[in-house]
Coordinates of C-alpha atoms in Angstrom, one line a residue:
M214 CA -165.4 -121.3 -24.7
I215 CA -165.0 -121.6 -20.9
A216 CA -164.8 -125.4 -21.2
K217 CA -162.0 -125.0 -23.8
S218 CA -160.1 -122.6 -21.5
V219 CA -160.4 -125.0 -18.5
A220 CA -159.2 -127.8 -20.7
A221 CA -156.2 -125.7 -21.8
V222 CA -155.3 -124.9 -18.2
D223 CA -155.5 -128.5 -17.2
Q224 CA -153.2 -129.4 -20.0
L225 CA -150.7 -126.7 -18.9
I226 CA -150.8 -128.0 -15.3
D227 CA -150.3 -131.6 -16.4
N228 CA -147.3 -130.6 -18.5
A229 CA -145.8 -128.4 -15.7
P230 CA -142.6 -129.8 -14.1
T231 CA -143.0 -131.3 -10.7
V232 CA -141.5 -129.4 -7.9
P233 CA -139.3 -131.5 -5.6
E234 CA -140.3 -131.6 -2.0
R235 CA -138.4 -129.2 0.2
P236 CA -135.8 -131.1 2.2
V237 CA -136.2 -131.2 5.9
L238 CA -133.1 -130.1 7.8
V239 CA -132.7 -132.4 10.8
E240 CA -130.4 -131.1 13.4
E241 CA -128.2 -133.8 14.9
V242 CA -128.7 -134.1 18.6
P243 CA -125.9 -135.3 20.8
E244 CA -126.3 -138.8 22.2
E245 CA -126.2 -137.7 25.8
A246 CA -129.1 -135.2 25.2
A247 CA -131.0 -137.8 23.3
E248 CA -130.8 -140.3 26.2
E249 CA -132.0 -137.6 28.6
V250 CA -135.0 -136.9 26.3
K251 CA -135.8 -140.6 26.1
E252 CA -135.7 -140.9 29.9
E253 CA -138.1 -137.9 30.3
I254 CA -140.7 -139.3 27.8
P255 CA -142.8 -142.0 29.3
E256 CA -142.5 -145.5 27.9
A257 CA -146.2 -145.6 26.8
V258 CA -145.8 -142.4 24.8
R259 CA -142.7 -143.6 23.0
E260 CA -144.4 -146.8 21.9
E261 CA -147.3 -144.8 20.6
V262 CA -145.1 -142.5 18.6
V263 CA -143.2 -145.5 17.1
E264 CA -146.4 -147.2 16.1
S265 CA -147.8 -144.1 14.4
S266 CA -144.6 -143.5 12.5
Q267 CA -144.6 -147.0 11.1
S268 CA -148.2 -146.6 10.0
I269 CA -147.4 -143.5 7.9
P270 CA -146.6 -144.4 4.3
E271 CA -143.3 -143.1 2.9
K272 CA -143.5 -140.0 0.8
E273 CA -142.5 -140.1 -2.8
E274 CA -139.5 -138.0 -3.8
N275 CA -141.5 -136.2 -6.4
N276 CA -145.1 -135.2 -6.5
S277 CA -146.5 -137.1 -9.5
I278 CA -150.2 -136.6 -8.6
A279 CA -151.8 -134.0 -10.9
T280 CA -153.5 -131.2 -9.0
R281 CA -156.6 -129.5 -10.3
V282 CA -156.9 -125.8 -9.7
S283 CA -160.2 -124.1 -10.0
V284 CA -159.9 -121.0 -12.2
S285 CA -162.5 -118.3 -12.6
Y286 CA -162.6 -116.0 -15.6
R287 CA -164.1 -112.6 -16.0
A288 CA -166.8 -112.7 -18.6
F289 CA -166.1 -110.7 -21.8
D290 CA -168.1 -110.2 -24.9
T291 CA -165.6 -112.2 -26.9
V292 CA -162.9 -114.4 -25.5
P293 CA -159.7 -114.4 -27.7
E294 CA -158.6 -117.8 -28.7
K295 CA -155.6 -119.1 -26.9
E296 CA -152.4 -118.7 -28.8
T297 CA -150.5 -121.8 -29.2
V298 CA -146.8 -121.7 -28.6
N299 CA -144.8 -123.1 -31.4
L300 CA -141.6 -124.3 -29.8
A301 CA -139.9 -124.8 -33.2
S302 CA -140.5 -121.3 -34.3
H303 CA -139.5 -119.9 -30.9
K304 CA -136.3 -121.9 -31.1
E305 CA -135.7 -120.5 -34.6
E306 CA -136.3 -116.9 -33.3
L307 CA -133.8 -117.5 -30.5
T308 CA -131.3 -118.9 -32.9
S309 CA -131.6 -116.0 -35.3
Q310 CA -131.3 -113.5 -32.3
E311 CA -128.1 -115.2 -31.1
A312 CA -126.8 -115.1 -34.7
T313 CA -127.6 -111.4 -34.9
E314 CA -125.9 -110.8 -31.6
E315 CA -122.8 -112.8 -32.8
A316 CA -122.8 -110.7 -36.0
D317 CA -123.0 -107.5 -34.0
L318 CA -120.2 -108.6 -31.7
P319 CA -117.4 -107.9 -34.1
R320 CA -118.9 -104.5 -34.9
R321 CA -119.0 -103.6 -31.2
S322 CA -115.5 -105.0 -30.7
R323 CA -114.3 -102.9 -33.7
R324 CA -115.9 -99.8 -32.3
E325 CA -114.4 -100.5 -28.9
T326 CA -111.0 -101.1 -30.4
V327 CA -111.2 -97.8 -32.4
K328 CA -111.5 -95.7 -29.2
P329 CA -108.1 -96.8 -27.7
A330 CA -106.5 -96.2 -31.1
K331 CA -107.9 -92.7 -31.2
K332 CA -106.7 -92.2 -27.6
K333 CA -103.3 -93.5 -28.6
K334 CA -103.1 -91.1 -31.5
K335 CA -104.0 -88.2 -29.3
S336 CA -101.4 -89.2 -26.8
R337 CA -98.8 -89.5 -29.5
L338 CA -99.7 -86.0 -30.9
K339 CA -99.6 -84.6 -27.4
G340 CA -96.2 -86.1 -26.8
F341 CA -94.9 -84.8 -30.1
L342 CA -96.2 -81.2 -29.3
V343 CA -94.6 -81.4 -25.9
T344 CA -91.3 -82.5 -27.5
V345 CA -91.4 -79.7 -30.0
L346 CA -92.2 -77.2 -27.3
V347 CA -89.3 -78.4 -25.2
L348 CA -86.9 -78.2 -28.2
L349 CA -88.0 -74.6 -28.9
I350 CA -87.4 -73.6 -25.3
L351 CA -84.0 -75.2 -25.4
I352 CA -83.1 -73.6 -28.7
G353 CA -84.3 -70.2 -27.4
A354 CA -82.4 -70.6 -24.1
G355 CA -79.3 -71.7 -26.1
G356 CA -79.5 -68.7 -28.4
F357 CA -79.9 -66.3 -25.5
F358 CA -77.0 -67.6 -23.5
G359 CA -74.9 -68.0 -26.7
L360 CA -75.5 -64.3 -27.5
R361 CA -74.6 -63.3 -24.0
Y362 CA -71.4 -65.4 -24.2
A363 CA -70.5 -63.9 -27.6
E364 CA -70.9 -60.4 -26.2
S365 CA -68.7 -61.2 -23.3
A366 CA -66.1 -62.8 -25.5
L367 CA -65.8 -59.5 -27.4
Q368 CA -64.8 -57.6 -24.3
P369 CA -61.2 -57.3 -23.0
V370 CA -59.7 -60.3 -21.1
D371 CA -58.5 -58.0 -18.3
P372 CA -59.6 -54.3 -18.6
S373 CA -57.3 -53.2 -15.8
S374 CA -54.2 -54.9 -17.2
K375 CA -51.3 -52.7 -18.5
Q376 CA -49.1 -55.6 -19.5
Y377 CA -48.0 -56.0 -23.1
M378 CA -47.5 -59.3 -24.9
S379 CA -45.5 -59.9 -28.0
V380 CA -47.6 -61.9 -30.6
Q381 CA -46.5 -63.1 -34.0
I382 CA -49.0 -63.5 -36.8
P383 CA -47.6 -66.0 -39.4
D384 CA -47.5 -65.1 -43.1
G385 CA -50.5 -66.2 -45.0
A386 CA -52.6 -66.9 -41.9
N387 CA -56.4 -66.7 -42.4
T388 CA -58.9 -65.2 -39.9
Q389 CA -59.5 -68.5 -38.2
E390 CA -55.8 -69.1 -37.7
I391 CA -55.2 -65.6 -36.4
G392 CA -58.0 -66.0 -33.9
S393 CA -56.4 -69.3 -32.7
V394 CA -53.0 -67.6 -32.2
L395 CA -54.6 -64.7 -30.3
E396 CA -56.5 -67.0 -28.0
K397 CA -53.5 -69.1 -27.2
S398 CA -51.5 -65.9 -26.4
G399 CA -54.2 -64.8 -24.0
V400 CA -55.1 -61.6 -25.9
I401 CA -58.7 -62.6 -26.6
K402 CA -61.1 -64.9 -24.9
N403 CA -62.3 -67.0 -27.8
G404 CA -60.8 -67.5 -31.3
L405 CA -64.1 -68.7 -32.9
V406 CA -65.9 -65.6 -31.7
F407 CA -63.1 -63.5 -33.1
T408 CA -63.4 -65.2 -36.5
L409 CA -67.2 -64.9 -36.6
Y410 CA -67.0 -61.2 -35.6
A411 CA -64.4 -60.3 -38.2
K412 CA -66.5 -62.0 -40.9
Y413 CA -69.7 -60.4 -39.7
K414 CA -68.1 -56.9 -39.7
N415 CA -66.4 -57.8 -43.1
Y416 CA -62.9 -56.9 -41.7
T417 CA -60.1 -57.6 -44.1
G418 CA -56.5 -56.8 -44.5
L419 CA -55.2 -58.4 -41.3
K420 CA -51.5 -58.4 -41.7
S421 CA -48.7 -60.7 -40.4
G422 CA -45.7 -59.7 -38.3
Y423 CA -44.9 -59.1 -34.6
Y424 CA -47.3 -57.1 -32.5
N425 CA -47.2 -55.8 -28.9
L426 CA -50.8 -56.3 -27.6
Q427 CA -52.5 -55.8 -24.3
K428 CA -55.1 -57.9 -22.4
S429 CA -57.0 -54.7 -21.9
M430 CA -57.7 -54.4 -25.6
S431 CA -61.1 -55.4 -27.0
V432 CA -61.5 -57.6 -30.1
E433 CA -62.3 -54.4 -32.0
D434 CA -59.0 -52.8 -30.8
V435 CA -57.0 -55.9 -31.7
I436 CA -58.4 -56.0 -35.2
K437 CA -57.4 -52.4 -35.8
E438 CA -53.9 -53.1 -34.6
L439 CA -53.6 -56.0 -37.0
Q440 CA -54.8 -53.9 -39.9
K441 CA -51.9 -51.5 -39.3
G442 CA -49.4 -54.2 -39.7
G443 CA -46.6 -55.7 -37.5
T444 CA -42.8 -55.5 -37.5
P445 CA -40.5 -58.1 -39.2
E446 CA -38.7 -58.6 -35.9
P447 CA -40.0 -58.7 -32.3
Q448 CA -40.0 -55.3 -30.7
E449 CA -39.7 -54.5 -27.0
V450 CA -43.0 -53.9 -25.4
A451 CA -43.8 -50.2 -25.0
L452 CA -45.4 -49.5 -21.6
A453 CA -45.9 -45.7 -21.9
D454 CA -45.1 -42.6 -23.8
L455 CA -43.3 -39.7 -22.1
T456 CA -43.7 -36.2 -23.7
I457 CA -41.3 -33.5 -22.7
P458 CA -42.5 -30.0 -23.8
E459 CA -40.0 -27.5 -25.2
G460 CA -38.6 -25.2 -22.5
Y461 CA -39.0 -27.6 -19.6
T462 CA -36.3 -27.4 -16.9
L463 CA -34.6 -30.5 -15.5
E464 CA -36.8 -30.4 -12.4
Q465 CA -39.9 -30.2 -14.5
I466 CA -38.7 -33.1 -16.6
A467 CA -38.0 -35.1 -13.4
Q468 CA -41.6 -34.4 -12.2
T469 CA -43.0 -35.6 -15.6
V470 CA -40.9 -38.8 -15.4
G471 CA -42.2 -39.4 -11.8
Q472 CA -45.8 -39.4 -13.1
L473 CA -45.2 -42.5 -15.3
Q474 CA -47.0 -45.7 -14.3
G475 CA -46.2 -49.2 -15.3
D476 CA -44.3 -52.4 -14.4
F477 CA -40.8 -50.9 -15.1
K478 CA -37.5 -52.7 -14.6
E479 CA -36.7 -50.1 -11.9
P480 CA -38.7 -47.3 -10.4
L481 CA -38.8 -44.2 -12.6
T482 CA -39.2 -41.4 -9.9
A483 CA -38.3 -37.7 -9.9
E484 CA -35.8 -38.2 -7.1
A485 CA -33.9 -40.9 -9.1
F486 CA -33.9 -38.8 -12.2
L487 CA -32.4 -35.7 -10.4
A488 CA -29.8 -37.9 -8.6
K489 CA -28.7 -39.3 -11.9
V490 CA -28.2 -36.0 -13.7
Q491 CA -25.9 -35.0 -10.8
D492 CA -23.9 -38.2 -10.9
E493 CA -20.3 -37.2 -12.1
T494 CA -19.4 -40.7 -13.1
F495 CA -22.5 -40.8 -15.3
I496 CA -21.8 -37.3 -16.7
A497 CA -18.2 -38.3 -17.6
Q498 CA -19.4 -41.3 -19.4
E499 CA -21.9 -39.2 -21.5
V500 CA -19.2 -36.6 -22.3
A501 CA -17.0 -39.4 -23.8
K502 CA -20.0 -40.7 -25.7
Y503 CA -21.2 -37.3 -27.1
P504 CA -18.0 -35.2 -27.3
N505 CA -19.3 -32.7 -29.9
L506 CA -22.5 -32.1 -27.8
L507 CA -20.9 -31.9 -24.3
E508 CA -17.5 -30.3 -25.1
S509 CA -18.8 -27.0 -23.8
L510 CA -20.4 -28.5 -20.7
P511 CA -19.8 -26.4 -17.5
A512 CA -17.0 -27.6 -15.2
K513 CA -17.7 -29.3 -11.9
D514 CA -16.6 -26.3 -9.9
S515 CA -18.6 -23.8 -11.9
G516 CA -21.3 -23.7 -9.3
V517 CA -24.0 -24.8 -11.7
R518 CA -26.5 -27.1 -9.9
Y519 CA -27.5 -29.2 -12.9
R520 CA -24.6 -29.3 -15.5
L521 CA -26.8 -31.1 -18.0
E522 CA -29.5 -28.4 -18.0
G523 CA -30.5 -27.5 -21.6
Y524 CA -28.9 -30.6 -23.1
L525 CA -32.0 -32.9 -22.9
F526 CA -34.0 -32.8 -26.1
P527 CA -37.7 -32.1 -25.8
A528 CA -39.7 -34.8 -27.6
T529 CA -42.0 -37.8 -27.0
Y530 CA -40.2 -40.9 -25.8
T531 CA -41.4 -44.5 -25.7
I532 CA -41.0 -46.0 -22.3
K533 CA -40.4 -49.7 -22.4
E534 CA -40.2 -52.4 -19.7
S535 CA -36.4 -52.2 -19.8
T536 CA -36.3 -48.4 -19.6
T537 CA -34.2 -47.0 -16.7
V538 CA -33.5 -43.5 -15.5
E539 CA -30.0 -43.7 -17.0
S540 CA -31.2 -45.1 -20.4
L541 CA -33.9 -42.4 -20.5
I542 CA -31.4 -39.5 -19.9
D543 CA -29.1 -41.1 -22.5
S544 CA -31.9 -41.2 -25.1
M545 CA -32.6 -37.5 -24.5
L546 CA -28.9 -36.6 -25.0
A547 CA -28.7 -38.8 -28.1
A548 CA -31.8 -37.0 -29.6
M549 CA -30.1 -33.7 -28.9
D550 CA -26.9 -34.8 -30.5
K551 CA -28.7 -36.1 -33.6
N552 CA -30.6 -32.8 -34.1
L553 CA -27.4 -30.6 -33.7
S554 CA -25.0 -32.8 -35.7
S555 CA -25.5 -30.7 -38.9
H556 CA -24.8 -27.5 -36.9
Y557 CA -21.6 -28.4 -35.1
A558 CA -19.3 -26.9 -37.7
A559 CA -21.0 -23.6 -37.7
I560 CA -21.1 -23.5 -33.9
K561 CA -17.3 -24.1 -33.7
E562 CA -16.6 -21.3 -36.2
K563 CA -18.5 -18.9 -34.0
I564 CA -16.6 -20.0 -30.9

């Protein structure tokens, strides 16, 4: 058995590839340095070195001489037979392994390509959710600010304004058209909000005609005025109402007139009112206009301070932009004349 093992080892060594001899790196020496070295070495030594180098046979490039190696083996009860290597079967195993690896390559590549696809799907889903969230935020913010704007549009354009504006609502106009007219007139802020509010509150019966409306009116106030109905012709804007209680003297009436506020054509003050009722030219004019009422008027030299005292009818009067002190006193005298017109005959009989 040992002999067989030694023979097998010899066969392996003989079949082993030869190892090339390690190249010797020779450092190039400059010519000047070489000349110096030659001068330092004695001539006899140089000749001896040359002769010895010529006597050495050239080495072969590759070691082709087989080398025997002594191998010692540990003694065993039984020495297993040496397995022979079948190169053909080994090559087939390598070929089948490579084929298996090539077959597994598409599977691995498919698995590797699945992961980026999953990541891509996740990124798309994430982007979709972010987009939906942003849209919800925008819709919520739009609804919030839209509600705030609608609430603001229902409020008066100018709460402190006392100015009236004449507005005409055409015949057959619908709610949307009415809202557009009011917005253009400056009575409301937004015609669309007016239309939506009227429909939401189910307001109906908005009538055509001429209206005197204020900027200090809310949308609710404007709708109530439109439900009352307008006039066929434009009316002068009323700025205030003046109420004269029964039994008021001329001075008390003058004080009440002086409390009126508004953008009048001329100032309506208590002093201006008292000055006008004492104006003889104005009194003569009124006597000619209302002869039945003022025929018993005290004379100028009667000593009466206010000759028109008791001739101004107590009632509520509409003060318009064109109202003056003179026109106001004339309205009071006209109201008194109208109320006494049916009693003039009886009054004359008594006199």
